[in-house]
Amino acid sequence: MPFEPGRTVLRRYFRGVHYTFVQPMRVIRDDHAGLLLWTPAGSEFAVLRDAAGNSQHELPINEMRSPRLVRKTWEDNDILVLRPYDGWHSIWWFFERGDFVGWYVNLETPCARHENAIDLTDLVLDVWVRPDRTWEWKDEDEMAARIGNPAYFDAEQAAVVRAEGERLIRLAEAGAFPFDGTHVDFRPDPTWPVPVLPEDLGRPS
């Protein structure tokens, strides 16, 4: 069943037995185009940190010491996130004080739906696309360092992830959906409450 517009769902990334990122988001719509979600700057989210404060950007998850979710504030940008039903990516529209500033292509697995959440695994490599549709890879060094790690992916799987990024880059260069101007003028209703995290963030099942 689709999520009802206006409700809050959790967008959760996990790896192994740990959630690595949990963010509450408002459902804008849920239809044939996918699940469209919104959260503003100033909202709460949680990210995995180890005992020394390292994130997965600094250390692979299987080298983190006593990892746990830490609650933080989402700063700087409002984001609109489109999660296609079967795609290996999500597209994030970034806004600064209401102005569109670019797209973020987050490479990730298809999602599993739950009553109040969607669960996914982040695939490390990402693409930043500017409003003029010039682009750059993000986290290439981190991706290369994770290849062969049993908690992540092998070289063949990494090549598939990169190919998905390259496919979306071609769409951006062509100005095709979702890089065709759709949603760049999105404005949230100012009366919408800020999504909040629940006390219990759960564990991957």
Short mmCIF file of C-alpha atoms in Angstrom, two decimals:
data_model
loop_
_atom_site.label_atom_id
_atom_site.label_comp_id
_atom_site.label_asym_id
_atom_site.label_seq_id
_atom_site.Cartn_x
_atom_site.Cartn_y
_atom_site.Cartn_z
CA MET A 1 0.00 0.00 0.00
CA PRO A 2 1.28 3.52 -0.73
CA PHE A 3 2.19 5.88 2.08
CA GLU A 4 -0.39 8.58 2.69
CA PRO A 5 0.78 12.13 1.81
CA GLY A 6 1.52 14.20 4.89
CA ARG A 7 2.64 11.39 7.13
CA THR A 8 6.20 10.94 8.41
CA VAL A 9 8.26 7.91 7.43
CA LEU A 10 11.83 6.99 8.32
CA ARG A 11 14.40 6.69 5.56
CA ARG A 12 16.87 4.17 7.02
CA TYR A 13 20.15 2.91 5.62
CA PHE A 14 21.64 -0.24 7.07
CA ARG A 15 24.66 -2.46 6.68
CA GLY A 16 24.78 -5.85 8.38
CA VAL A 17 23.28 -5.58 11.86
CA HIS A 18 23.50 -1.79 12.10
CA TYR A 19 21.49 1.13 10.86
CA THR A 20 24.00 3.63 9.51
CA PHE A 21 21.65 6.57 8.90
CA VAL A 22 18.05 7.31 9.92
CA GLN A 23 16.11 10.37 8.80
CA PRO A 24 12.44 11.25 9.32
CA MET A 25 10.81 12.68 6.19
CA ARG A 26 7.39 13.98 5.18
CA VAL A 27 5.63 12.06 2.40
CA ILE A 28 4.74 14.42 -0.45
CA ARG A 29 3.38 11.73 -2.72
CA ASP A 30 3.70 8.02 -3.38
CA ASP A 31 2.74 6.97 -6.91
CA HIS A 32 4.00 5.47 -10.17
CA ALA A 33 6.98 7.88 -10.22
CA GLY A 34 8.15 6.69 -6.82
CA LEU A 35 8.15 7.91 -3.24
CA LEU A 36 8.71 11.67 -2.91
CA LEU A 37 9.90 12.85 0.52
CA TRP A 38 10.78 16.18 2.13
CA THR A 39 12.74 17.36 5.15
CA PRO A 40 13.97 20.86 6.02
CA ALA A 41 17.20 22.11 7.49
CA GLY A 42 16.94 22.05 11.27
CA SER A 43 15.32 18.63 11.43
CA GLU A 44 16.78 15.72 13.37
CA PHE A 45 18.53 12.67 11.96
CA ALA A 46 20.82 9.94 13.28
CA VAL A 47 24.13 8.67 11.90
CA LEU A 48 26.40 5.81 12.93
CA ARG A 49 29.55 6.77 14.85
CA ASP A 50 32.08 4.63 16.66
CA ALA A 51 33.63 5.20 20.10
CA ALA A 52 36.22 7.57 18.62
CA GLY A 53 33.64 9.54 16.65
CA ASN A 54 34.49 8.00 13.27
CA SER A 55 31.80 7.60 10.63
CA GLN A 56 31.78 5.15 7.74
CA HIS A 57 33.56 7.79 5.68
CA GLU A 58 36.60 7.37 7.93
CA LEU A 59 36.39 3.64 8.66
CA PRO A 60 34.56 0.66 7.12
CA ILE A 61 31.80 -0.55 9.37
CA ASN A 62 33.59 -3.79 10.27
CA GLU A 63 36.50 -1.78 11.69
CA MET A 64 34.40 0.61 13.76
CA ARG A 65 34.70 0.17 17.54
CA SER A 66 31.38 0.07 19.45
CA PRO A 67 29.33 1.78 16.72
CA ARG A 68 26.06 3.44 17.68
CA LEU A 69 23.56 5.87 16.23
CA VAL A 70 24.13 9.49 17.25
CA ARG A 71 21.35 12.07 16.91
CA LYS A 72 22.29 15.22 15.03
CA THR A 73 20.69 18.23 13.30
CA TRP A 74 20.36 18.32 9.50
CA GLU A 75 21.98 21.65 8.61
CA ASP A 76 22.23 24.05 5.67
CA ASN A 77 19.93 22.46 3.08
CA ASP A 78 16.29 21.49 2.73
CA ILE A 79 16.02 18.32 0.64
CA LEU A 80 13.41 16.73 -1.57
CA VAL A 81 14.14 13.03 -2.19
CA LEU A 82 12.69 10.88 -4.96
CA ARG A 83 13.01 7.15 -4.28
CA PRO A 84 12.03 5.19 -7.43
CA TYR A 85 10.32 1.88 -6.69
CA ASP A 86 12.89 -0.47 -8.21
CA GLY A 87 15.82 1.83 -8.96
CA TRP A 88 19.33 1.53 -7.57
CA HIS A 89 19.45 5.20 -6.67
CA SER A 90 17.59 8.11 -5.17
CA ILE A 91 17.65 11.69 -6.40
CA TRP A 92 17.92 14.53 -3.91
CA TRP A 93 17.00 18.13 -4.77
CA PHE A 94 18.99 20.52 -2.55
CA PHE A 95 17.58 23.93 -1.58
CA GLU A 96 19.27 26.77 0.30
CA ARG A 97 16.76 29.24 1.78
CA GLY A 98 14.28 28.19 -0.90
CA ASP A 99 16.68 28.36 -3.87
CA PHE A 100 17.51 25.19 -5.80
CA VAL A 101 21.27 24.56 -5.72
CA GLY A 102 21.73 21.10 -7.27
CA TRP A 103 20.91 17.41 -7.45
CA TYR A 104 22.58 14.66 -5.46
CA VAL A 105 22.49 11.18 -6.97
CA ASN A 106 22.70 8.72 -4.08
CA LEU A 107 23.52 5.22 -5.32
CA GLU A 108 21.74 2.66 -3.14
CA THR A 109 19.85 -0.62 -3.21
CA PRO A 110 16.11 -0.87 -3.92
CA CYS A 111 14.14 -0.29 -0.73
CA ALA A 112 12.21 -2.61 1.52
CA ARG A 113 9.00 -1.04 2.79
CA HIS A 114 7.73 -1.31 6.34
CA GLU A 115 4.75 0.20 8.11
CA ASN A 116 6.54 3.43 9.01
CA ALA A 117 9.86 3.24 7.16
CA ILE A 118 11.87 2.28 4.12
CA ASP A 119 15.14 0.36 4.49
CA LEU A 120 18.03 0.55 2.03
CA THR A 121 21.78 -0.01 1.82
CA ASP A 122 23.96 2.87 0.69
CA LEU A 123 26.40 1.96 -2.10
CA VAL A 124 29.02 4.59 -1.19
CA LEU A 125 29.58 6.17 -4.63
CA ASP A 126 27.49 9.25 -5.47
CA VAL A 127 27.24 12.03 -8.05
CA TRP A 128 26.74 15.77 -7.53
CA VAL A 129 24.95 17.52 -10.41
CA ARG A 130 24.96 21.33 -10.48
CA PRO A 131 22.01 23.40 -11.74
CA ASP A 132 23.82 23.85 -15.09
CA ARG A 133 24.06 20.00 -15.23
CA THR A 134 27.82 19.85 -14.92
CA TRP A 135 28.68 17.06 -12.51
CA GLU A 136 31.32 15.35 -10.39
CA TRP A 137 31.71 11.99 -8.69
CA LYS A 138 31.59 11.94 -4.89
CA ASP A 139 33.38 9.48 -2.56
CA GLU A 140 35.37 7.74 -5.30
CA ASP A 141 38.33 7.16 -2.94
CA GLU A 142 36.04 5.68 -0.30
CA MET A 143 34.43 3.40 -2.89
CA ALA A 144 37.83 2.15 -4.07
CA ALA A 145 38.92 1.49 -0.48
CA ARG A 146 35.82 -0.63 0.24
CA ILE A 147 36.15 -2.95 -2.79
CA GLY A 148 36.91 -6.46 -1.58
CA ASN A 149 35.78 -5.74 1.98
CA PRO A 150 33.29 -8.52 2.85
CA ALA A 151 30.97 -6.00 4.50
CA TYR A 152 30.67 -4.05 1.21
CA PHE A 153 31.17 -5.30 -2.37
CA ASP A 154 33.57 -6.99 -4.73
CA ALA A 155 34.99 -5.47 -7.92
CA GLU A 156 32.18 -6.80 -10.12
CA GLN A 157 29.48 -5.37 -7.85
CA ALA A 158 31.33 -2.05 -7.66
CA ALA A 159 31.38 -1.89 -11.46
CA VAL A 160 27.60 -2.32 -11.53
CA VAL A 161 27.21 0.54 -9.04
CA ARG A 162 29.41 2.81 -11.15
CA ALA A 163 27.48 1.89 -14.30
CA GLU A 164 24.26 3.04 -12.62
CA GLY A 165 25.96 6.34 -11.80
CA GLU A 166 27.12 6.69 -15.40
CA ARG A 167 23.57 6.05 -16.64
CA LEU A 168 22.24 8.86 -14.48
CA ILE A 169 25.06 11.17 -15.57
CA ARG A 170 23.96 10.66 -19.18
CA LEU A 171 20.42 11.64 -18.19
CA ALA A 172 21.75 14.77 -16.49
CA GLU A 173 23.85 15.74 -19.51
CA ALA A 174 20.78 15.31 -21.73
CA GLY A 175 18.56 17.32 -19.39
CA ALA A 176 16.22 14.34 -19.13
CA PHE A 177 14.02 13.52 -16.12
CA PRO A 178 14.74 13.89 -13.25
CA PHE A 179 17.20 16.59 -14.35
CA ASP A 180 14.72 18.41 -16.60
CA GLY A 181 13.64 21.10 -14.16
CA THR A 182 11.04 18.98 -12.39
CA HIS A 183 10.67 20.04 -8.72
CA VAL A 184 13.33 22.80 -8.87
CA ASP A 185 10.62 25.31 -7.92
CA PHE A 186 9.22 23.14 -5.11
CA ARG A 187 8.07 25.10 -2.09
CA PRO A 188 6.91 23.41 1.13
CA ASP A 189 3.81 24.56 2.95
CA PRO A 190 5.14 26.80 5.77
CA THR A 191 2.62 25.23 8.17
CA TRP A 192 4.13 21.75 7.84
CA PRO A 193 5.63 20.51 11.12
CA VAL A 194 9.29 19.51 11.15
CA PRO A 195 9.64 15.70 10.98
CA VAL A 196 11.05 14.22 14.19
CA LEU A 197 12.84 11.00 15.08
CA PRO A 198 11.09 8.52 17.37
CA GLU A 199 12.76 7.49 20.60
CA ASP A 200 13.26 3.93 19.38
CA LEU A 201 15.22 3.85 16.12
CA GLY A 202 15.04 0.06 15.90
CA ARG A 203 17.45 -2.47 14.44
CA PRO A 204 17.60 -4.03 10.98
CA SER A 205 15.53 -7.21 10.82
#
